[in-house]
XYZ file of C-alpha atoms in Angstrom:
338
model
C 214.839 -7.063 97.977
C 214.679 -5.860 101.486
C 214.891 -8.820 103.907
C 212.060 -9.830 106.316
C 214.165 -10.897 109.180
C 216.802 -13.712 109.243
C 217.242 -16.885 111.240
C 221.090 -16.657 110.767
C 223.338 -18.254 113.396
C 225.857 -16.485 115.288
C 227.745 -19.091 117.419
C 231.201 -18.987 116.323
C 231.598 -22.787 117.081
C 229.077 -23.624 114.446
C 229.976 -23.773 110.847
C 227.578 -22.865 108.377
C 227.342 -24.895 105.410
C 224.442 -23.469 103.552
C 223.121 -20.003 103.745
C 219.889 -18.976 102.209
C 219.073 -15.218 101.931
C 216.162 -13.478 100.577
C 215.088 -16.432 98.557
C 212.013 -15.893 96.267
C 210.296 -18.505 94.006
C 207.499 -17.415 91.888
C 205.734 -19.346 89.150
C 203.807 -17.872 86.338
C 199.976 -18.475 86.023
C 197.084 -17.732 83.857
C 196.087 -14.178 83.424
C 199.464 -12.911 83.750
C 199.380 -13.588 87.357
C 202.152 -15.197 89.651
C 201.977 -18.067 92.222
C 204.282 -16.748 95.399
C 205.442 -19.945 96.499
C 208.220 -18.636 98.616
C 208.634 -15.083 99.370
C 211.908 -13.361 100.662
C 213.138 -16.114 103.301
C 216.445 -16.390 104.947
C 218.099 -19.062 107.266
C 221.292 -20.940 107.585
C 222.029 -24.686 107.757
C 224.924 -26.022 110.026
C 227.291 -28.578 108.638
C 226.245 -32.008 109.960
C 222.966 -30.800 111.471
C 219.378 -32.133 110.484
C 217.196 -29.020 109.730
C 213.617 -29.797 109.774
C 210.966 -28.038 107.392
C 207.357 -28.358 108.495
C 203.874 -26.850 107.468
C 200.847 -27.582 105.594
C 200.742 -28.596 102.308
C 201.186 -25.498 99.889
C 203.223 -23.798 102.586
C 206.599 -23.416 100.178
C 208.714 -26.225 102.160
C 209.233 -28.539 98.958
C 209.688 -25.536 96.665
C 212.540 -24.206 99.063
C 214.157 -27.540 98.984
C 214.233 -27.849 95.410
C 215.241 -23.831 94.941
C 218.331 -24.675 97.155
C 219.127 -27.387 94.387
C 218.371 -24.978 91.543
C 215.377 -27.204 90.491
C 214.412 -24.927 89.276
C 216.490 -21.606 90.086
C 214.794 -19.286 92.397
C 213.282 -15.919 91.148
C 215.649 -13.935 93.004
C 217.894 -14.433 96.259
C 221.095 -16.020 97.189
C 221.666 -19.880 98.223
C 225.544 -20.326 99.061
C 227.029 -23.726 99.519
C 230.336 -23.125 101.695
C 231.654 -20.165 99.650
C 229.913 -21.260 96.084
C 227.046 -19.076 95.216
C 224.712 -21.329 93.617
C 222.304 -19.114 91.873
C 225.234 -17.781 89.846
C 226.128 -21.220 88.324
C 224.761 -22.679 85.187
C 225.701 -25.448 82.566
C 228.883 -27.394 83.355
C 229.909 -25.186 86.455
C 226.418 -26.229 88.147
C 227.041 -29.783 86.868
C 230.036 -29.997 88.784
C 228.605 -29.090 92.010
C 225.651 -31.605 91.497
C 227.643 -34.213 93.504
C 227.478 -32.362 96.856
C 223.712 -31.826 96.720
C 221.556 -34.966 96.461
C 217.645 -35.545 96.939
C 215.563 -38.235 98.325
C 212.061 -38.081 96.993
C 208.616 -38.770 98.467
C 207.449 -41.526 96.443
C 210.409 -44.240 96.437
C 208.923 -46.421 93.697
C 207.935 -43.762 91.302
C 211.586 -42.224 91.739
C 213.279 -45.228 90.443
C 213.408 -46.377 86.665
C 211.554 -49.590 86.567
C 213.648 -51.012 83.736
C 216.824 -50.498 85.346
C 218.298 -52.871 88.019
C 219.132 -51.869 91.619
C 223.103 -52.075 90.861
C 222.497 -49.678 87.691
C 220.487 -47.218 89.701
C 222.972 -46.841 92.518
C 226.052 -47.091 89.995
C 224.900 -44.392 87.539
C 226.465 -41.176 89.286
C 229.518 -42.911 89.713
C 229.976 -43.923 85.926
C 228.557 -40.309 84.946
C 231.370 -39.008 86.903
C 234.328 -41.372 85.708
C 234.790 -43.289 88.754
C 237.494 -46.060 88.063
C 235.360 -49.166 86.643
C 237.235 -51.246 89.291
C 235.977 -49.313 92.304
C 232.247 -49.027 91.435
C 231.193 -52.544 92.607
C 232.743 -52.174 96.139
C 231.077 -48.772 96.504
C 227.773 -49.959 95.326
C 228.169 -53.044 97.537
C 229.335 -50.649 100.399
C 226.102 -48.540 100.220
C 223.825 -51.394 99.814
C 224.955 -52.833 102.653
C 224.861 -49.666 104.610
C 221.218 -49.302 103.885
C 220.705 -52.766 105.281
C 220.396 -54.685 101.842
C 222.152 -57.545 100.809
C 224.429 -56.470 97.886
C 224.229 -59.751 96.246
C 220.533 -60.678 96.554
C 219.247 -57.315 95.258
C 221.714 -56.136 92.714
C 220.450 -57.674 89.864
C 216.580 -57.330 90.803
C 214.203 -54.596 89.366
C 212.589 -52.035 91.777
C 208.921 -53.637 91.316
C 210.030 -56.629 93.316
C 210.782 -54.765 96.421
C 208.612 -53.090 98.899
C 208.296 -49.440 99.382
C 210.262 -49.375 102.321
C 213.232 -51.501 100.489
C 212.881 -48.992 97.580
C 213.576 -46.077 99.709
C 216.780 -47.661 101.002
C 217.904 -48.082 97.310
C 217.090 -44.346 97.001
C 219.207 -43.238 100.091
C 222.077 -45.311 98.644
C 221.720 -43.612 95.549
C 221.863 -40.477 97.074
C 224.627 -41.022 99.223
C 226.961 -43.071 96.846
C 228.953 -39.846 95.553
C 229.482 -38.443 99.336
C 227.398 -35.403 99.215
C 227.432 -32.807 101.524
C 223.738 -31.771 101.657
C 220.796 -34.528 101.233
C 217.221 -32.937 100.808
C 214.957 -35.536 102.083
C 211.284 -34.436 100.722
C 208.673 -36.262 102.585
C 210.698 -39.398 102.466
C 208.492 -41.343 104.854
C 204.877 -40.340 104.326
C 204.278 -42.673 101.468
C 205.469 -45.620 103.685
C 203.771 -47.870 106.317
C 203.869 -46.444 109.822
C 205.860 -49.644 111.130
C 208.318 -48.855 108.292
C 208.608 -45.055 108.599
C 210.812 -45.427 112.098
C 213.103 -48.095 110.363
C 213.941 -45.145 107.400
C 213.983 -42.323 110.086
C 216.607 -44.514 112.034
C 218.448 -45.378 108.835
C 219.014 -41.845 107.930
C 220.089 -40.582 111.494
C 222.792 -43.572 111.154
C 223.603 -42.471 107.566
C 224.289 -38.922 108.851
C 226.613 -40.069 111.786
C 228.330 -42.545 109.480
C 228.900 -40.208 106.484
C 228.811 -36.998 108.079
C 226.116 -35.642 105.549
C 223.783 -32.902 106.401
C 220.154 -33.331 106.068
C 217.378 -30.951 105.104
C 214.015 -33.178 106.086
C 211.006 -31.893 104.919
C 207.595 -33.106 106.336
C 204.026 -32.152 107.287
C 204.203 -34.582 110.141
C 205.176 -32.920 113.477
C 206.000 -35.958 115.154
C 208.511 -37.217 112.779
C 210.142 -33.676 112.499
C 210.341 -33.510 116.107
C 212.165 -37.006 116.595
C 214.695 -36.447 113.609
C 215.402 -32.706 113.647
C 218.072 -30.732 115.356
C 216.261 -27.342 114.477
C 212.951 -26.953 112.908
C 211.690 -24.214 110.396
C 207.778 -23.783 110.231
C 206.282 -22.280 107.168
C 203.122 -20.907 106.141
C 201.986 -19.761 102.737
C 205.456 -18.996 101.630
C 207.144 -17.452 104.613
C 208.889 -18.772 107.827
C 206.797 -18.479 111.049
C 209.218 -20.079 113.634
C 212.599 -21.481 114.008
C 213.716 -23.170 117.217
C 215.221 -26.504 118.552
C 212.577 -29.440 118.813
C 212.125 -29.046 122.454
C 211.946 -25.335 122.574
C 209.604 -25.297 119.813
C 207.301 -28.239 121.532
C 207.388 -26.688 124.962
C 206.745 -23.074 124.172
C 205.597 -22.395 120.589
C 205.564 -18.757 120.025
C 203.896 -18.291 116.756
C 199.786 -18.623 116.683
C 200.239 -20.734 113.455
C 202.744 -23.282 115.243
C 200.531 -23.539 118.141
C 197.641 -24.323 116.064
C 199.335 -26.925 114.298
C 200.344 -28.651 117.365
C 196.992 -28.507 118.827
C 195.422 -29.839 115.641
C 197.370 -33.265 115.940
C 195.357 -36.091 116.858
C 195.798 -38.182 120.082
C 193.911 -40.244 122.593
C 192.169 -38.271 125.199
C 192.308 -40.632 128.373
C 190.616 -38.257 130.764
C 187.646 -37.129 128.806
C 187.483 -34.402 126.058
C 189.976 -31.482 126.451
C 187.814 -28.401 126.668
C 190.525 -26.160 126.403
C 192.098 -27.545 123.368
C 191.851 -25.309 120.490
C 190.607 -26.152 116.979
C 192.240 -24.929 113.935
C 190.237 -22.296 112.129
C 188.921 -22.976 108.893
C 191.615 -24.588 106.632
C 190.875 -22.715 103.657
C 194.130 -21.182 102.941
C 194.161 -17.959 101.122
C 195.583 -18.335 97.341
C 199.415 -18.119 96.857
C 198.606 -15.788 93.952
C 196.934 -13.391 96.003
C 198.194 -13.804 99.594
C 196.951 -11.495 102.546
C 198.752 -8.030 103.146
C 200.919 -7.774 106.239
C 201.223 -11.095 108.404
C 199.826 -14.005 105.842
C 198.424 -15.789 108.809
C 196.221 -13.086 109.962
C 193.157 -14.525 107.982
C 193.178 -17.422 110.288
C 194.732 -15.640 113.561
C 192.667 -15.082 116.761
C 194.985 -12.405 117.734
C 195.131 -10.119 114.911
C 195.028 -6.516 115.289
C 195.384 -3.669 112.525
C 199.313 -3.773 112.521
C 198.633 -7.598 111.333
C 197.037 -6.235 108.210
C 199.554 -3.422 107.193
C 202.966 -4.538 108.493
C 205.123 -7.718 107.590
C 205.986 -9.187 111.026
C 209.866 -9.637 110.892
C 211.536 -12.872 112.016
C 213.266 -11.925 115.380
C 214.760 -13.808 118.193
C 212.444 -14.014 120.992
C 214.502 -16.218 123.283
C 218.347 -17.506 122.503
C 217.998 -19.593 119.358
C 214.040 -19.334 118.977
C 212.937 -17.123 116.141
C 209.420 -16.104 115.349
C 207.497 -13.763 112.902
C 204.550 -12.296 114.646
C 203.789 -9.134 115.934
C 202.046 -10.700 119.190
C 204.001 -13.950 119.905
C 202.996 -16.147 122.777
C 205.751 -16.421 125.316
C 204.178 -17.210 128.464
C 202.003 -19.952 127.583
C 203.697 -23.342 127.436
C 202.661 -26.350 125.937
C 203.572 -29.585 127.591
C 205.688 -31.919 125.705
C 204.185 -35.187 124.193
């Protein structure tokens, strides 16, 4: 399949850890139809960075993260970790690379086995991968302490006795215990109280620095993704709309969808109503089983023209390191950083 533009990095000083090319994920639906969850996207992830992925529900960001882990394998395309093509692996070959790729799920409580103690949960991977028995307690204690829990106080307790924030700390310890290269964080703070979210975000940032892990942070919260990411991918209906650093993206969003997302964020108006503030067009998303031709955002875009109906916009670099997929990007109307 021909690519629709690629946000590949070209700085020789940056080491690409993961390269995704022409990724397609489709699911069968009734009547022989297919749900086009992810449609021909390409991007790089640098070693040691936090790559944010943001967009409305149903945009394909979580499906992209799971497809990178081969859960399930993508319909087509390439996912390379270092020099290993993950889509070509299966069986024992795929199993052997699992320790390098871990995931933190949205709901920390339901992602833990309520019948197993904290020690059992965190140590399971070590036992599966035949760590020396004498080293397992030390490693479990190290990780529990690193995520802010007292190993002796929590190791023999069950998940039901912990808060959501504490359960997420246990999930982070479980994800890091095998020293992975990449951790996919799928909405890891959306199920937590606001007062706890900042603690978990700071913990993830600390764990990245301490263990040298690369993070893919998936969220629908623009404020969260801005504060934790080194670069941000904006997705809409299975395609990438924009890729940029947080400062560039929030100061000068080039894609109309990105701009409207930012304008939709609730905020306190201190000087009366903002008459110039835009409202999102009707939020009814087109069906992923029958997405619009050309630009998929055109049915909600105030700038659409005839070319938007017939031609898929390529992801092109509009300023250094800032990519957008739009026939008419907005490049001269900055939005003040908040």
